Short mmCIF file of C-alpha atoms and ligand atoms in Angstrom, two decimals:
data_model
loop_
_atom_site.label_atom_id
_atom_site.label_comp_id
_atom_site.label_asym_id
_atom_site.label_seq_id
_atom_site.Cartn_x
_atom_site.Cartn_y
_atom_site.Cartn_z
CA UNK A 1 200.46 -59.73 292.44
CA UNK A 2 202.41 -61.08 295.68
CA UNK A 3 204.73 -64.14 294.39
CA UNK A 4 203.15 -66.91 296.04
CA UNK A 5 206.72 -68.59 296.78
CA UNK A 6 208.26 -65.84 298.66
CA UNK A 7 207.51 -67.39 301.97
CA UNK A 8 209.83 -70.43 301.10
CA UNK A 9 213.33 -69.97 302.53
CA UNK A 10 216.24 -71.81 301.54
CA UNK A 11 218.31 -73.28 304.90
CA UNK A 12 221.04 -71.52 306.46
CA UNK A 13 222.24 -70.20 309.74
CA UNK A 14 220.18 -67.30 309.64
CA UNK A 15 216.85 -68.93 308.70
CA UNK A 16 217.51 -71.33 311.13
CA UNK A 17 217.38 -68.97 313.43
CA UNK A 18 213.89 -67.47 312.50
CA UNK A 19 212.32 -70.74 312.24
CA UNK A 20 213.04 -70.99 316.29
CA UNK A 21 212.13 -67.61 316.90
CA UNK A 22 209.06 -68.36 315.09
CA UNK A 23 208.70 -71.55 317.22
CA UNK A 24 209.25 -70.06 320.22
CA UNK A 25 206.70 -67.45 319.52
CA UNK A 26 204.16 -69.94 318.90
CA UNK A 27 203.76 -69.59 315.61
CA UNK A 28 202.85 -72.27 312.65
CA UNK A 29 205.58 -72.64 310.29
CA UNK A 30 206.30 -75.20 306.97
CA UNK A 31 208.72 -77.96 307.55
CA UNK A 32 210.22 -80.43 305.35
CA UNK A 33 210.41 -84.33 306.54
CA UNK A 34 211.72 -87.40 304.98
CA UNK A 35 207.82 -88.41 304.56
CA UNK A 36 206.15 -85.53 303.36
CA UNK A 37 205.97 -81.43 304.28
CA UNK A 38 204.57 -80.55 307.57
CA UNK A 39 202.84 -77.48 309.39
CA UNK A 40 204.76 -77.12 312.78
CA UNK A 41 203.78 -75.69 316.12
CA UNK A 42 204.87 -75.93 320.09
CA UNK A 43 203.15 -78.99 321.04
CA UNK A 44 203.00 -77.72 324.32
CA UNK A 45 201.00 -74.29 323.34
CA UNK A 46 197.20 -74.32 322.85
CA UNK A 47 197.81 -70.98 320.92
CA UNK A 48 199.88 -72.66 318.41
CA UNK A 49 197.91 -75.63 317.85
CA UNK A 50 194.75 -73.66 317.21
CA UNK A 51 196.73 -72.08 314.52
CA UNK A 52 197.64 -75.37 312.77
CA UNK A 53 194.09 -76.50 312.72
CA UNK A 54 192.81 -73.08 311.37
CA UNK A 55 195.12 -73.12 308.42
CA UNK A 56 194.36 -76.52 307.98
CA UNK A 57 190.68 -76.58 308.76
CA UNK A 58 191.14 -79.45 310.16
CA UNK A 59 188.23 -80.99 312.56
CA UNK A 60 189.04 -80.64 316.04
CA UNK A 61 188.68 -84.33 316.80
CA UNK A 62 192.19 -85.98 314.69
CA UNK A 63 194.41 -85.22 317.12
CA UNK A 64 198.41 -84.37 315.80
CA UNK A 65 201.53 -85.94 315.74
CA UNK A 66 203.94 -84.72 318.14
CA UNK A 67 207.57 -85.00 316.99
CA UNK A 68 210.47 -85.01 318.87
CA UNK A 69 214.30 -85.35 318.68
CA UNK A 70 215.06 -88.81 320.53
CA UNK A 71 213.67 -90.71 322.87
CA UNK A 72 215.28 -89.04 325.97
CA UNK A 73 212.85 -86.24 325.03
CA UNK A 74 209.33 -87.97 325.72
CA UNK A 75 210.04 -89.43 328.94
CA UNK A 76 207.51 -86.41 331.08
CA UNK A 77 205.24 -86.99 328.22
CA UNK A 78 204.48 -91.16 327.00
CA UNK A 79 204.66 -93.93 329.07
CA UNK A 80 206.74 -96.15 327.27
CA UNK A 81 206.18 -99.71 326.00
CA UNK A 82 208.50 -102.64 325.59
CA UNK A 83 207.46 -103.19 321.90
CA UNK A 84 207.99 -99.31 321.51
CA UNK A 85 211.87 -99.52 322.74
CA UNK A 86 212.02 -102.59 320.24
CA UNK A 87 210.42 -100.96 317.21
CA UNK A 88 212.01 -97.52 318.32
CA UNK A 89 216.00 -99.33 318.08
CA UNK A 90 215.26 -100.39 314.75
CA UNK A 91 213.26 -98.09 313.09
CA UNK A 92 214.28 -94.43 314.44
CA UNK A 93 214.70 -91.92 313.61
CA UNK A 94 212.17 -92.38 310.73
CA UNK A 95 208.90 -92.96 309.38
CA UNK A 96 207.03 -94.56 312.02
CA UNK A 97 204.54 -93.03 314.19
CA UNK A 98 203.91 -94.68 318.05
CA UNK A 99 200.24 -94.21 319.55
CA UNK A 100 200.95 -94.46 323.45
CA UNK A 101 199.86 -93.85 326.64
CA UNK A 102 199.97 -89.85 327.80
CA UNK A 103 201.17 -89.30 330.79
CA UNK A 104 198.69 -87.68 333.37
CA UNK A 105 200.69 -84.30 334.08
CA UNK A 106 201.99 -84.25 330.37
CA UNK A 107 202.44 -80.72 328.88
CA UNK A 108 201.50 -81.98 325.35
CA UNK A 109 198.07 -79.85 324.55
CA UNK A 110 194.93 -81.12 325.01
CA UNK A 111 194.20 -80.01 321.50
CA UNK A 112 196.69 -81.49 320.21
CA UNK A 113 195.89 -84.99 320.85
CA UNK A 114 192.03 -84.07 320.36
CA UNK A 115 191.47 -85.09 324.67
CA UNK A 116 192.23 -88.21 324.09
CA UNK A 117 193.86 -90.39 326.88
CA UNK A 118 196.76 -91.10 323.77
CA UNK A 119 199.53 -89.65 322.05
CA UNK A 120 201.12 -90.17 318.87
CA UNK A 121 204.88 -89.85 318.49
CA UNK A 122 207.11 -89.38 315.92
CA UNK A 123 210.91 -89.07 315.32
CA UNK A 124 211.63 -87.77 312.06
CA UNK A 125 214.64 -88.33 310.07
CA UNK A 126 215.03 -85.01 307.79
CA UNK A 127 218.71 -83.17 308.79
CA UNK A 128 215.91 -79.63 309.49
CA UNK A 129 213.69 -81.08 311.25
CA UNK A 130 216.09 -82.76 313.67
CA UNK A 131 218.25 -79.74 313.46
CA UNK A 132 215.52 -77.57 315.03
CA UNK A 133 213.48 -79.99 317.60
CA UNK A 134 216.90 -80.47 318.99
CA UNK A 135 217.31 -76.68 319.79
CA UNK A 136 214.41 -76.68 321.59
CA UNK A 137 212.71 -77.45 324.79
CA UNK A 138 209.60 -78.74 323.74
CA UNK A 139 208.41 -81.18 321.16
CA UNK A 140 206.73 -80.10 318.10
CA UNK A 141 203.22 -81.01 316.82
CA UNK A 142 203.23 -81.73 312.76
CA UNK A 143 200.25 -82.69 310.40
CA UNK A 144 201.28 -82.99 306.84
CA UNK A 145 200.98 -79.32 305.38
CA UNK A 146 198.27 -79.08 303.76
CA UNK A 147 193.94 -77.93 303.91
CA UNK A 148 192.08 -81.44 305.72
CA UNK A 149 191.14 -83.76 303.45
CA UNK A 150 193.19 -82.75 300.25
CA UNK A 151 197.14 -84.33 299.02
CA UNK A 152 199.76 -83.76 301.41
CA UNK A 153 202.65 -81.89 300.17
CA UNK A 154 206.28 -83.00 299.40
CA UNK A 155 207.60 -80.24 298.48
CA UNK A 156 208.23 -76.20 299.98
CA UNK A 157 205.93 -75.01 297.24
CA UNK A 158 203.25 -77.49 297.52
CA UNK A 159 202.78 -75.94 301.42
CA UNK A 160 203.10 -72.41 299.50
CA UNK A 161 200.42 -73.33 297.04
CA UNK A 162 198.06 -75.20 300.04
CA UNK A 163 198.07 -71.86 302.07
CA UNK A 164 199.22 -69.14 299.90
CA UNK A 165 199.70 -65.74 301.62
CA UNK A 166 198.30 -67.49 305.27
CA UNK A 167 201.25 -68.88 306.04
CA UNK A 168 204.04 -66.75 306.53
CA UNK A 169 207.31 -68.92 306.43
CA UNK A 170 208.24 -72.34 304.70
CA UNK A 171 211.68 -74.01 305.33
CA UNK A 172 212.62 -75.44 301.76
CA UNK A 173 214.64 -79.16 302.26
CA UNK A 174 214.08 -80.73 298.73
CA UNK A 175 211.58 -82.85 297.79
CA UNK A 176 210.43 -85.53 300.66
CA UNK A 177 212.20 -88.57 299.98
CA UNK A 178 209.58 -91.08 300.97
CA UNK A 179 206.89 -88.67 299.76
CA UNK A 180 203.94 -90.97 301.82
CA UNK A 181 203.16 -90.33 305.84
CA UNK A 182 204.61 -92.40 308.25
CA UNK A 183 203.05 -96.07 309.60
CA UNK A 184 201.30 -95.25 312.48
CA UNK A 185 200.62 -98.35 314.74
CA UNK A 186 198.77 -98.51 317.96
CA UNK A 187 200.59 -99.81 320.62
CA UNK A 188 198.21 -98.78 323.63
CA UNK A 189 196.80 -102.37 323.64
CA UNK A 190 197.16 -105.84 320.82
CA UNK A 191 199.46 -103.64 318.22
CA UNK A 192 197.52 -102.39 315.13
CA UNK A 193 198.57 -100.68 312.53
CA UNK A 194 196.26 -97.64 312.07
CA UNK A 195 197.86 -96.47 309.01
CA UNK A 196 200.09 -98.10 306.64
CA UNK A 197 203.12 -97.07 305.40
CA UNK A 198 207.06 -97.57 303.90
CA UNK A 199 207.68 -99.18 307.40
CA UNK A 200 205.55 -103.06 306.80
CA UNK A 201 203.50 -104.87 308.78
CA UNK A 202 206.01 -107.72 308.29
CA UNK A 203 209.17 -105.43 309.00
CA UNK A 204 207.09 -104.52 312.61
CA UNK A 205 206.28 -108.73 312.83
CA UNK A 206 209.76 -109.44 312.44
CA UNK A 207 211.53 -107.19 315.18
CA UNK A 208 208.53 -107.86 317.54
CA UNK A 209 208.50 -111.63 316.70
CA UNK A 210 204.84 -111.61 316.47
CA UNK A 211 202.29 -112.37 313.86
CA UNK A 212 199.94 -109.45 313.44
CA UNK A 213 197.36 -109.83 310.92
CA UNK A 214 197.36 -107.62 307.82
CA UNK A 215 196.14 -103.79 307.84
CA UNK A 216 192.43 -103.06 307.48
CA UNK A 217 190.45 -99.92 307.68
CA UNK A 218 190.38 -99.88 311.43
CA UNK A 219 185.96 -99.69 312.01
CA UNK A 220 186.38 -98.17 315.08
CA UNK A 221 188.29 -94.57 313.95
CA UNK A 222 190.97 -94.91 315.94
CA UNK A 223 193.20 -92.84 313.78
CA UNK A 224 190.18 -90.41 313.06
CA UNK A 225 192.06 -89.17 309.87
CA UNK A 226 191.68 -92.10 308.64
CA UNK A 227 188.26 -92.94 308.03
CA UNK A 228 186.91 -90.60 305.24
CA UNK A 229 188.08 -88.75 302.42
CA UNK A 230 191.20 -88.07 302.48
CA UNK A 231 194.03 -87.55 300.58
CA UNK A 232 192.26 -86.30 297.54
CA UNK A 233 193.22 -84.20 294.36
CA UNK A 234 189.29 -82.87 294.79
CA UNK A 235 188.63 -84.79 291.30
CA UNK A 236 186.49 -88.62 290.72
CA UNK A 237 189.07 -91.04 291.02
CA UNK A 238 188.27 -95.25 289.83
CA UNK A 239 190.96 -97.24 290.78
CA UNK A 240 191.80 -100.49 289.45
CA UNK A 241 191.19 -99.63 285.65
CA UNK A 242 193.03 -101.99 283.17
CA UNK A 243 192.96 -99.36 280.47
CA UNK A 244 192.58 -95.08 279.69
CA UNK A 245 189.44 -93.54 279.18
CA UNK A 246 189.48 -91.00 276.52
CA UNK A 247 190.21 -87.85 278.16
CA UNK A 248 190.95 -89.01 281.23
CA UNK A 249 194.42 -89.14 283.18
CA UNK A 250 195.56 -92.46 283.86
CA UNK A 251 198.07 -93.65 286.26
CA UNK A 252 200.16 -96.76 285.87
CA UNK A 253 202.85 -98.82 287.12
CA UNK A 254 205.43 -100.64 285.30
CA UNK A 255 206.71 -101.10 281.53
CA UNK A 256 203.98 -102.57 280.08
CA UNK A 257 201.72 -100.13 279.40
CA UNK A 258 203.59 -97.51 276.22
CA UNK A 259 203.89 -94.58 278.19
CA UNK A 260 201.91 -91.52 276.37
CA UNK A 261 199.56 -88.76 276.53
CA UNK A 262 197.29 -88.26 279.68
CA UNK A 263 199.08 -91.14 280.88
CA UNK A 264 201.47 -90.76 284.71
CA UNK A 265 203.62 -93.77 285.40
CA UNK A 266 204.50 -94.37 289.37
CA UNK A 267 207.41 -96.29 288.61
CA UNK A 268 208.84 -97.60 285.02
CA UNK A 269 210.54 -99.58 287.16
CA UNK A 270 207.46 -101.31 288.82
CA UNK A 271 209.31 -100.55 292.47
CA UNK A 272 206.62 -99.74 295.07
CA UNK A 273 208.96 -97.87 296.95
CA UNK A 274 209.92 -95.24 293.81
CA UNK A 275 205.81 -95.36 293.30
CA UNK A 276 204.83 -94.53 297.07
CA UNK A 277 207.53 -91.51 296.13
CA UNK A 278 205.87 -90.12 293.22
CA UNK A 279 202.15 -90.95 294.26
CA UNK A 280 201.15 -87.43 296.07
CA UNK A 281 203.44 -85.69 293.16
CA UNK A 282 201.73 -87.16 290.19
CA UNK A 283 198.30 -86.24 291.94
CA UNK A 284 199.08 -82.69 292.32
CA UNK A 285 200.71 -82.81 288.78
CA UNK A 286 197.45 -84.26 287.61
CA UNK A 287 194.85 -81.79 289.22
CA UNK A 288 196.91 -78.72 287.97
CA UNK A 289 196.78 -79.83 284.27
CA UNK A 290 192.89 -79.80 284.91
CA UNK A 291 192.09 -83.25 284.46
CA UNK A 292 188.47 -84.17 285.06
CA UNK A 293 189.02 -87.06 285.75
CA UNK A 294 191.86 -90.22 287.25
CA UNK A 295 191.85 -93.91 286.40
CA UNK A 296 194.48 -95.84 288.36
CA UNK A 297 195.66 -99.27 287.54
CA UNK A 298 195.23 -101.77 290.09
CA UNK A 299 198.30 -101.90 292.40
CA UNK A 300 200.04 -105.19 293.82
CA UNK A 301 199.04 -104.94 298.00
CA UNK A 302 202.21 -106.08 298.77
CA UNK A 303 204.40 -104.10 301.56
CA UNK A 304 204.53 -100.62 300.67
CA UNK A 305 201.91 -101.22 297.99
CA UNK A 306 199.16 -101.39 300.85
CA UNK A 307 200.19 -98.12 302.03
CA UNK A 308 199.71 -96.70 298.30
CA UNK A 309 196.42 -98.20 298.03
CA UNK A 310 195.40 -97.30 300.98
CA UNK A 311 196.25 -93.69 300.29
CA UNK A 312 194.49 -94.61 296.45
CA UNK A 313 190.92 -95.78 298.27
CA UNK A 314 190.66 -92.66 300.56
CA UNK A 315 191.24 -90.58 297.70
CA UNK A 316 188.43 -92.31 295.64
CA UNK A 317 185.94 -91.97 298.16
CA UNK A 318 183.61 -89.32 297.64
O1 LIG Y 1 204.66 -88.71 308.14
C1 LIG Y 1 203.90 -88.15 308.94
O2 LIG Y 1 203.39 -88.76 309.91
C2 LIG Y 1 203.56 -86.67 308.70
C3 LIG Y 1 204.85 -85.84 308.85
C4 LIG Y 1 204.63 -84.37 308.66
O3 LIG Y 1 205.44 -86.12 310.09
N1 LIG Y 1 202.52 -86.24 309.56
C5 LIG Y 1 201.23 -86.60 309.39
O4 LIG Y 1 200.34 -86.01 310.28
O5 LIG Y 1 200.87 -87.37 308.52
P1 LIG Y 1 198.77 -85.97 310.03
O6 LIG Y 1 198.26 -85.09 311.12
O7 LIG Y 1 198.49 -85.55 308.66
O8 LIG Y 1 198.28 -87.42 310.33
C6 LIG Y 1 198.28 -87.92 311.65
C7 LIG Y 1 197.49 -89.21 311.75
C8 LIG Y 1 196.01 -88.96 311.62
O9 LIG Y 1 195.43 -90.03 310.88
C9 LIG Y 1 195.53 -88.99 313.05
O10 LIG Y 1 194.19 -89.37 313.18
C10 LIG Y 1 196.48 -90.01 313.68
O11 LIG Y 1 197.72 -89.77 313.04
N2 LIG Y 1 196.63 -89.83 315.12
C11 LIG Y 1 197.19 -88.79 315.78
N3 LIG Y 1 197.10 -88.96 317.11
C12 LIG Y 1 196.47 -90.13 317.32
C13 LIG Y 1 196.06 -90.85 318.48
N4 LIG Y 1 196.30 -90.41 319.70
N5 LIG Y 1 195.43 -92.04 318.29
C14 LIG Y 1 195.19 -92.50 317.05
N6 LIG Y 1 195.54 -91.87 315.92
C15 LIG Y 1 196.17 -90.70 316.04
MG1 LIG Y 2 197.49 -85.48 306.88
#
């Protein structure tokens, strides 16, 4: 049997090299990021971006992220925004994600960003991912690496297991250190945060000076991704459970609960950061042991905690 893993690559020069060539080529390739694992393609190739949406099956209408090096790289493609220079100084590069304007005669693919009139930007942090965006000459389009609608990956061989033999090459850079997707927030008219994440509504309030209201489920699908199921180990989750069920997994966070069979702790520590790590990890841990299945504990929505929970109510849906 073919060794599912022997598409993941450990980093050096050589490698390096192939994942450009690949690039260049228009291929699809696994990336690592500080948030989670992407799929990456030329953002300025139709051929490419079909790829990433037929490995990920992903429905032609949620458009991609498209990542670049720095901000001297977008200028042909975004108009830019005050608030996004502000946010941009503080934040990058890192786990924020900026929906803008598109410039008319922008190269980005139409399929890319679904036809929409917008683009969403990103400037990841990861020492690969820079490495490589800033050998090239275009900009990179990267959903998280794995099949619509299921867990996204934070590590090499969670892409590997996602897409087995189908995809041919995965950069391995350790296990994503935030290990949630980046906050993406709308800046194309009254800033919204479309989906949260380790970067707070009240960290964006406080460099803008402004007093945006709190995160909810957007009802027009503005982020399109973010309406339905999503993010799901493919097994019943009820969240907000004060105690196990039988046979069931149970997740928790903090000391007080005596930490035992069937039972995954986020955090012993009760930190919301080390939980948003360890969420995605604990789910695929969870659906590989064959649980049937997951009660979660109720989690404080509190900074990062609203990202987790949001993350924990698109899983549950069914
Ligand atoms: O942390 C991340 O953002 C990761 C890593 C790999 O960079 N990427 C990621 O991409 O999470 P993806 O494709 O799984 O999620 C992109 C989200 C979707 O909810 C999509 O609907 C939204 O961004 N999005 C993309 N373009 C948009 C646009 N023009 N307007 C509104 N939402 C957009
Ligand atoms: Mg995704």
């Amino acid at each position: 049997m073919k060794n599912i893993y022997s598409n993941i690559f450990k980093v050096n020069n050589s490698i390096m090299a192939r994942a450009i060539k690949y690039l260049k080529k228009n291929q699809a390739i696994g990336v690592p990021t500080e948030t989670v694992y992407g799929i990456a393609g030329n953002a300025y190739s139709n051929s490419s971006i079909q790829k990433i949406y037929n490995l990920k099956n992903r429905p032609k209408i949620n458009p991609l992220i498209v990542h670049f090096y720095n901000f001297k790289h977008i200028q042909n493609d975004v108009e830019i925004d005050k608030r996004f220079l502000k946010l941009y100084k503080k934040f990058c590069p890192g786990p924020i994600t900026f929906v803008l304007k598109k410039k008319l005669n922008s190269k980005i693919s139409k399929l890319a960003t679904a036809n929409l009139s917008t683009v969403a930007i990103r400037f990841p942090k990861h020492r690969i991912i820079r490495q490589i965006l800033k050998k090239l000459k275009f900009p990179l389009a990267i959903p998280s690496g794995n099949k619509s609608q299921s867990v996204s990956p934070v590590t090499a061989s969670d892409v590997a297991e996602e897409f087995k033999h189908k995809l041919k090459f995965i950069i391995d850079g350790g296990r994503s250190n935030i290990g949630i997707e980046s906050t993406v927030v709308d800046l194309t008219g009254k800033i919204k945060i479309l989906r949260p994440g380790l970067i707070s509504r009240e960290q964006i309030n406080g460099v803008l000076k402004i007093n945006m209201s709190n995160f909810k489920n957007p009802r027009v699908i503005k982020s399109p991704g973010s309406l339905k199921k999503h993010y799901s180990p493919g097994i019943p989750m009820v969240l907000n459970k004060k105690r196990k069920g039988e046979k069931h997994a149970f997740i928790i966070f903090g000391k007080k609960y005596k930490n035992n069979k069937n039972v995954f702790n986020l955090s012993k520590n009760a930190n919301l950061k080390e939980a948003a790590k360890n969420l995605y990890r604990i789910l695929r841990k969870i659906k590989k042991l064959k649980y049937k299945k997951i009660y979660v504990v109720k989690i404080k929505n509190k900074g990062v905690g609203m990202a987790i929970n949001d993350r924990l109510k698109h899983a549950a849906n069914k």
